[in-house]
PDB file of C-alpha atoms in Angstrom:
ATOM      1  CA  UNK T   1      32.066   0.230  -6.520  1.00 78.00           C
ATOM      2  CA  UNK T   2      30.012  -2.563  -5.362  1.00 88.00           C
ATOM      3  CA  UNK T   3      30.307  -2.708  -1.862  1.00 92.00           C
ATOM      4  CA  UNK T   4      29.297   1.460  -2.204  1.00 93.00           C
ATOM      5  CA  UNK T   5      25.867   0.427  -4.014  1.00 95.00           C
ATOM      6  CA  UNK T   6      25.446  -2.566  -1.876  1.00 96.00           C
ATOM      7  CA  UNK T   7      25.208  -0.176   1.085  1.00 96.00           C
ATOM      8  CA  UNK T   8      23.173   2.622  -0.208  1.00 96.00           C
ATOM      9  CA  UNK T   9      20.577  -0.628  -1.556  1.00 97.00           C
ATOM     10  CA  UNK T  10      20.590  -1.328   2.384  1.00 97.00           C
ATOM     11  CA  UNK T  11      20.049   2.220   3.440  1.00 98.00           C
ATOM     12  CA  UNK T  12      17.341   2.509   1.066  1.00 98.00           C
ATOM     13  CA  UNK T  13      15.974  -1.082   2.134  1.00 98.00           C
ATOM     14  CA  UNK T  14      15.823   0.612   6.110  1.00 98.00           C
ATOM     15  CA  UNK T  15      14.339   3.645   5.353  1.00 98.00           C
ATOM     16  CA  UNK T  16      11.510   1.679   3.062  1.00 97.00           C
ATOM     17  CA  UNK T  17      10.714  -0.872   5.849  1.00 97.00           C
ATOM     18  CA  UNK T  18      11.029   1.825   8.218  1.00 97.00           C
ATOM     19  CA  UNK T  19       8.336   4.337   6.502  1.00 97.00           C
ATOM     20  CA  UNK T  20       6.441   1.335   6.112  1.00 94.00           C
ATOM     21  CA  UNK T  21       6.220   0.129   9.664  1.00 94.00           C
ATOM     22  CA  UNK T  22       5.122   4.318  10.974  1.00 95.00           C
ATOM     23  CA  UNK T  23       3.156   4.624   7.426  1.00 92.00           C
ATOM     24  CA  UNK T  24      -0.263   5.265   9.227  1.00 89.00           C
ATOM     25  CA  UNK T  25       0.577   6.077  12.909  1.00 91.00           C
ATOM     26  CA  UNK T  26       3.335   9.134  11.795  1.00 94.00           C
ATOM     27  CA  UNK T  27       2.750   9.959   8.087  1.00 91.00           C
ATOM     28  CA  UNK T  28       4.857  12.765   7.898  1.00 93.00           C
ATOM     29  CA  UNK T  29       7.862  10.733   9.485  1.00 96.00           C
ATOM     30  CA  UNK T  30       6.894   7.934   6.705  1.00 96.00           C
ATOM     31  CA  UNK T  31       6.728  11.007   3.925  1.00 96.00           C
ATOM     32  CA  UNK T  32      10.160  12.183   5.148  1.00 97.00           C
ATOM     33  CA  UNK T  33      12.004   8.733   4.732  1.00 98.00           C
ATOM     34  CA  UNK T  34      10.586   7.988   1.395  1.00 97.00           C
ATOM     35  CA  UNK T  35      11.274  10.410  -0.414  1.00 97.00           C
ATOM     36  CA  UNK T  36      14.563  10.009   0.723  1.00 98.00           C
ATOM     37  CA  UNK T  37      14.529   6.515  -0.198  1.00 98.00           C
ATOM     38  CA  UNK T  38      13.295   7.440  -3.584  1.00 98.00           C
ATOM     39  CA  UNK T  39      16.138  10.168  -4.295  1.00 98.00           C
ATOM     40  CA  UNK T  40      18.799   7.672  -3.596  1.00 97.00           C
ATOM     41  CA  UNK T  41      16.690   4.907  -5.424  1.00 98.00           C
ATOM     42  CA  UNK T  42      16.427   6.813  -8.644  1.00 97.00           C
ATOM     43  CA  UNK T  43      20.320   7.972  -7.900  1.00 97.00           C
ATOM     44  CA  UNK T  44      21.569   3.761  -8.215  1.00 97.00           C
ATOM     45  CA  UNK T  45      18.864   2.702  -9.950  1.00 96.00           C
ATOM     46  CA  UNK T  46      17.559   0.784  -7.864  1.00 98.00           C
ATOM     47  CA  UNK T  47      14.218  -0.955  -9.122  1.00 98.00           C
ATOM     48  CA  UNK T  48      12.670  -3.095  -6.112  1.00 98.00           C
ATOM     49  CA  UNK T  49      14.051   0.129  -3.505  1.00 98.00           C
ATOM     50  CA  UNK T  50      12.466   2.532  -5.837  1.00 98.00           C
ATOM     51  CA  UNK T  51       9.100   0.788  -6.098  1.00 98.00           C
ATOM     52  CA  UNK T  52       8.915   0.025  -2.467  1.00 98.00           C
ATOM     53  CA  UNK T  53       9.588   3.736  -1.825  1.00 98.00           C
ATOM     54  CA  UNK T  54       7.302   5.331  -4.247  1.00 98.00           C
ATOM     55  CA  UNK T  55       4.463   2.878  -2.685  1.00 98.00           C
ATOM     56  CA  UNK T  56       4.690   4.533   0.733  1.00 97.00           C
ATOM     57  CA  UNK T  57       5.339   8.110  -0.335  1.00 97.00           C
ATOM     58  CA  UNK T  58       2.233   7.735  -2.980  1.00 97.00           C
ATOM     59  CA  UNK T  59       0.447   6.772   0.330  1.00 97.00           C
ATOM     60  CA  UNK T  60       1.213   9.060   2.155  1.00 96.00           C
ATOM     61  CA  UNK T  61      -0.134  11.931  -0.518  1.00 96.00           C
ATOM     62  CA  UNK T  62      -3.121   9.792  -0.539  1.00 96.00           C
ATOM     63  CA  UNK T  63      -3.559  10.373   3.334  1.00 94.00           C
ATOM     64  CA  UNK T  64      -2.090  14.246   2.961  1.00 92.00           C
ATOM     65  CA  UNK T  65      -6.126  14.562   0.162  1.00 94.00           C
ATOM     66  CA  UNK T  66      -3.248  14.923  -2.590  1.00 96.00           C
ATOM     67  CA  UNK T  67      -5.287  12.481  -4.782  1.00 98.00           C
ATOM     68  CA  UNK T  68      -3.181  13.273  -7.980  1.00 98.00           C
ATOM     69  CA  UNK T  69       0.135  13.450  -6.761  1.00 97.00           C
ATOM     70  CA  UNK T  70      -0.565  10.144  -5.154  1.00 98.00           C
ATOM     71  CA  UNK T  71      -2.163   8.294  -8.138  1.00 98.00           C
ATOM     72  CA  UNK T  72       1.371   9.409 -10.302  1.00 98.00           C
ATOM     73  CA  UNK T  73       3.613   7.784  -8.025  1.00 98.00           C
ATOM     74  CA  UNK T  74       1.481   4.847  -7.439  1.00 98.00           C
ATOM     75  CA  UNK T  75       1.106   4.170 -10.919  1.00 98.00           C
ATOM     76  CA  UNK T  76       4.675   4.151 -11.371  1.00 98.00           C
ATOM     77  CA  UNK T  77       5.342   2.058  -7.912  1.00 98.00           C
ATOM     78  CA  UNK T  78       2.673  -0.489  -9.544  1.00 98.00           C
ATOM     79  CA  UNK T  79       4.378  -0.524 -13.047  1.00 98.00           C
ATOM     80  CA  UNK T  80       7.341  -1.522 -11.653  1.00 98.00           C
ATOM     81  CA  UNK T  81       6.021  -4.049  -9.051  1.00 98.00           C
ATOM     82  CA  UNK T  82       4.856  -5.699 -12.384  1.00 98.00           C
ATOM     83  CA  UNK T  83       8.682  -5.814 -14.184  1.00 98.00           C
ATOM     84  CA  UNK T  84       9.800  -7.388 -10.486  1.00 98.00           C
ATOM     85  CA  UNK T  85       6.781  -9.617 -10.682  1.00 98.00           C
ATOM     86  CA  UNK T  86       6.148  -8.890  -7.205  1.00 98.00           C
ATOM     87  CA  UNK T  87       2.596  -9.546  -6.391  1.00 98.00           C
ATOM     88  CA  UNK T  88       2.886  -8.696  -2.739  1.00 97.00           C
ATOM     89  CA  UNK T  89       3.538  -4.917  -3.704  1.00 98.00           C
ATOM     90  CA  UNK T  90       1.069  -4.788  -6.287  1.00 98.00           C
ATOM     91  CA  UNK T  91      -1.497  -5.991  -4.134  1.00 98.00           C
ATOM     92  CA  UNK T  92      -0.904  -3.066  -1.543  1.00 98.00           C
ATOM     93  CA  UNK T  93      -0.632  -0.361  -4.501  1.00 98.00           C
ATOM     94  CA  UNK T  94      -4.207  -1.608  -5.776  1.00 98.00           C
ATOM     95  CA  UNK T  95      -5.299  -1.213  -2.581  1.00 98.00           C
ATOM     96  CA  UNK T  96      -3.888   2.602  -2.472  1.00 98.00           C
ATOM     97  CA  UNK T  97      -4.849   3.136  -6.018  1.00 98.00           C
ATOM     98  CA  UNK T  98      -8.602   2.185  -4.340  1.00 98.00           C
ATOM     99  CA  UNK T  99      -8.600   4.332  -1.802  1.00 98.00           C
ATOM    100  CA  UNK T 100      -7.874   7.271  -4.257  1.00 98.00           C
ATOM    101  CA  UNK T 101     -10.475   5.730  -6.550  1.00 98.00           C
ATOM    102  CA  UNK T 102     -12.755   5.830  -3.612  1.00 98.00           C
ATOM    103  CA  UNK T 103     -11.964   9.298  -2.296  1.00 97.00           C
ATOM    104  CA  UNK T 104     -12.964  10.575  -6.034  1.00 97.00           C
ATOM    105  CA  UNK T 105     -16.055   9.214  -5.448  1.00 97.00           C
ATOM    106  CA  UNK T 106     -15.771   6.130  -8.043  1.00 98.00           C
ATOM    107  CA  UNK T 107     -16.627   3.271  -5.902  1.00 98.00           C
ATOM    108  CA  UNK T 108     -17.441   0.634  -8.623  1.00 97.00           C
ATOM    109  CA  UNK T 109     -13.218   1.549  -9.662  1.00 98.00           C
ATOM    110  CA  UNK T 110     -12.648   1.170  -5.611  1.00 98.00           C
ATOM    111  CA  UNK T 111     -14.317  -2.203  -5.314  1.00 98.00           C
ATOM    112  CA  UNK T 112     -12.719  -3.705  -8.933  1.00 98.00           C
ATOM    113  CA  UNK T 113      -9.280  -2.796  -7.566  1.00 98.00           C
ATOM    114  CA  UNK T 114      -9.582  -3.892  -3.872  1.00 98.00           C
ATOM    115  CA  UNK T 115     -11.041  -7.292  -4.926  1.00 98.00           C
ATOM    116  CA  UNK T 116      -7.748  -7.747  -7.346  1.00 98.00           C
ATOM    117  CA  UNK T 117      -5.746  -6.843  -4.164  1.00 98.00           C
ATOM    118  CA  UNK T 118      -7.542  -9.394  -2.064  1.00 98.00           C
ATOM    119  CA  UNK T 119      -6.878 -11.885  -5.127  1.00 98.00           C
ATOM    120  CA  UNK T 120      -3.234 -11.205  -4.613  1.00 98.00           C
ATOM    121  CA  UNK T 121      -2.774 -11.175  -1.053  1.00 98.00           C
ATOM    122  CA  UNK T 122      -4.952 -14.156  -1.040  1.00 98.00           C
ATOM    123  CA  UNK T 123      -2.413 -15.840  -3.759  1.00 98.00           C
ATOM    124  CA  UNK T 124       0.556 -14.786  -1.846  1.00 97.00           C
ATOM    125  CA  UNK T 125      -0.557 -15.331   1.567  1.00 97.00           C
ATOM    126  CA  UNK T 126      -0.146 -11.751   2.651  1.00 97.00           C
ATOM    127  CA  UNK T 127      -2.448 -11.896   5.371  1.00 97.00           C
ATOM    128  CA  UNK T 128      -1.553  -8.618   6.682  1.00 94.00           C
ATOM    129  CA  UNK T 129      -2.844  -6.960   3.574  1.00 96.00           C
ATOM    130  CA  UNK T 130      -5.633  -9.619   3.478  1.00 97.00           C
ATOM    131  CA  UNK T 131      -6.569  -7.516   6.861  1.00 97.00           C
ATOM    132  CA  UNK T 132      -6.687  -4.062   5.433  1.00 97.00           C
ATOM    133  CA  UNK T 133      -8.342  -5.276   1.792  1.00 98.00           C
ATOM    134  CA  UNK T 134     -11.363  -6.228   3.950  1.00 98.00           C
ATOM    135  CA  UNK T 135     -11.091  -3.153   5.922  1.00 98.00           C
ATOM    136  CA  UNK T 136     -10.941  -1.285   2.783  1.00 98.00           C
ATOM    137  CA  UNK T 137     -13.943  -3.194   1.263  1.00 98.00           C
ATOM    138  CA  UNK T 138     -16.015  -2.394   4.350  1.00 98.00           C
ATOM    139  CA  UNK T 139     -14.994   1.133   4.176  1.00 98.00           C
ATOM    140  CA  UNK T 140     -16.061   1.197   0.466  1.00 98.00           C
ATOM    141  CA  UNK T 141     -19.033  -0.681   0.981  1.00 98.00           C
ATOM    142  CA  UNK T 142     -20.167   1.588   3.883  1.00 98.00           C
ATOM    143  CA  UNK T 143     -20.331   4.862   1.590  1.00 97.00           C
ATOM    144  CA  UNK T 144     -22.077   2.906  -1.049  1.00 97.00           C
ATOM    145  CA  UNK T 145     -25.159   2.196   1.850  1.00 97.00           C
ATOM    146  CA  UNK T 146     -24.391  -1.543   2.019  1.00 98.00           C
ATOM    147  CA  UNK T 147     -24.129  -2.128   5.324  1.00 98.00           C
ATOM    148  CA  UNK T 148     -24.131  -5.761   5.443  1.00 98.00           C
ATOM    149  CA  UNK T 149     -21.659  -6.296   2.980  1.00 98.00           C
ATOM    150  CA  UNK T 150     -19.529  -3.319   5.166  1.00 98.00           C
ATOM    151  CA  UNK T 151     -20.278  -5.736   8.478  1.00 98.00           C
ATOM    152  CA  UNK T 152     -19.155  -8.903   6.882  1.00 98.00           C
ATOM    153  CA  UNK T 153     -15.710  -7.532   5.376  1.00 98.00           C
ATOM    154  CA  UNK T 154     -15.298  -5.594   8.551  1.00 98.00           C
ATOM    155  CA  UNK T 155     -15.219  -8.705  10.654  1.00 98.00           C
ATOM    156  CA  UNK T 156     -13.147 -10.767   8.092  1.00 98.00           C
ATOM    157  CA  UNK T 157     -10.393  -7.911   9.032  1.00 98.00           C
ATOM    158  CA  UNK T 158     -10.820  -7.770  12.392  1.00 97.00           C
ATOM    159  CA  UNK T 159     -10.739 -11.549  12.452  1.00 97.00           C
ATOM    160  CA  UNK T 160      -6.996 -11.468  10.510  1.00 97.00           C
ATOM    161  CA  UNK T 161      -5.942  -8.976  12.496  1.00 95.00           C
ATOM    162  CA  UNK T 162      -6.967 -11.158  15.445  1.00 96.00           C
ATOM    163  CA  UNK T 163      -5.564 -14.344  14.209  1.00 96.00           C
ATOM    164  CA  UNK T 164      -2.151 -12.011  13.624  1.00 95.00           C
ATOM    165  CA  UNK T 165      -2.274 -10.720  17.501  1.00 94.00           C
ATOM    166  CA  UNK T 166      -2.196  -7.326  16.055  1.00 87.00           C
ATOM    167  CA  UNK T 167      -3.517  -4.611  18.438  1.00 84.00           C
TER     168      UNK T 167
END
């Protein structure tokens, strides 16, 4: 019935934004409550809930060093943040798919996808991700030795995440 799927669409909604909002500070809680959100997801069908969910439980392998479980669910996240043509959750999953990139050691693959991350949070006005591309970049930038390339993306974040009045 509809008003069943309508509520499990808003559960799954919750636990996404939820996950989302403890992704970095409590990664196990944000591990927990999507893959939850993915099992019911998959269960309805869901498309947007299941993308959403798959983002932030590829991210948190990524943070867990479990590079290849990560990339699988990110690629599938990404694929269908493309059918949803939703370039606000592409442009995060590039910049996870980077960090993996990165963490392998491939830092020309990091930079390629970060920059078309910035390009979409740019395009969509995401400035919160606009704040953790440049972070990212600087990151990146730092193991490849250039440091003032590093500096200059580093401020750009820290200047976003100033302008946002986020601590």
């Amino acid at each position: 019935n509809d008003t069943g799927i309508q509520a499990l669409k808003n559960k799954i909604d919750d636990l996404n934004e939820e996950a989302w909002n403890i992704r970095v500070n409590d990664s196990p809680g944000a591990f927990e409550l999507s893959k939850e959100s993915v099992e019911l997801a998959r269960s309805i069908d869901y498309t947007k809930g299941l993308a959403q969910g798959l983002q932030s439980l590829g991210f948190c392998y990524v943070r867990l060093s479990k590079n290849n479980e990560g990339l699988v669910l990110l690629n599938e996240s990404l694929s269908l943040f493309q059918s949803l043509h939703d370039l606000k959750g592409q442009s995060v999953v590039y910049e996870y798919l980077a960090i993996i990139q990165r963490n392998w050691g491939n830092f020309g693959a990091a930079l390629g996808l970060l920059y078309k991350a910035l390009e979409l949070s740019e395009q969509t006005g995401f400035r919160e991700n606009e704040s953790t591309n440049h972070y990212q970049l600087g990151v990146t930038y730092k193991h490849l030795g250039n440091f003032e390339k590093a500096l200059d993306s580093l401020f750009k974040s820290l200047s976003i995440h100033r302008e946002l009045k986020n601590r």
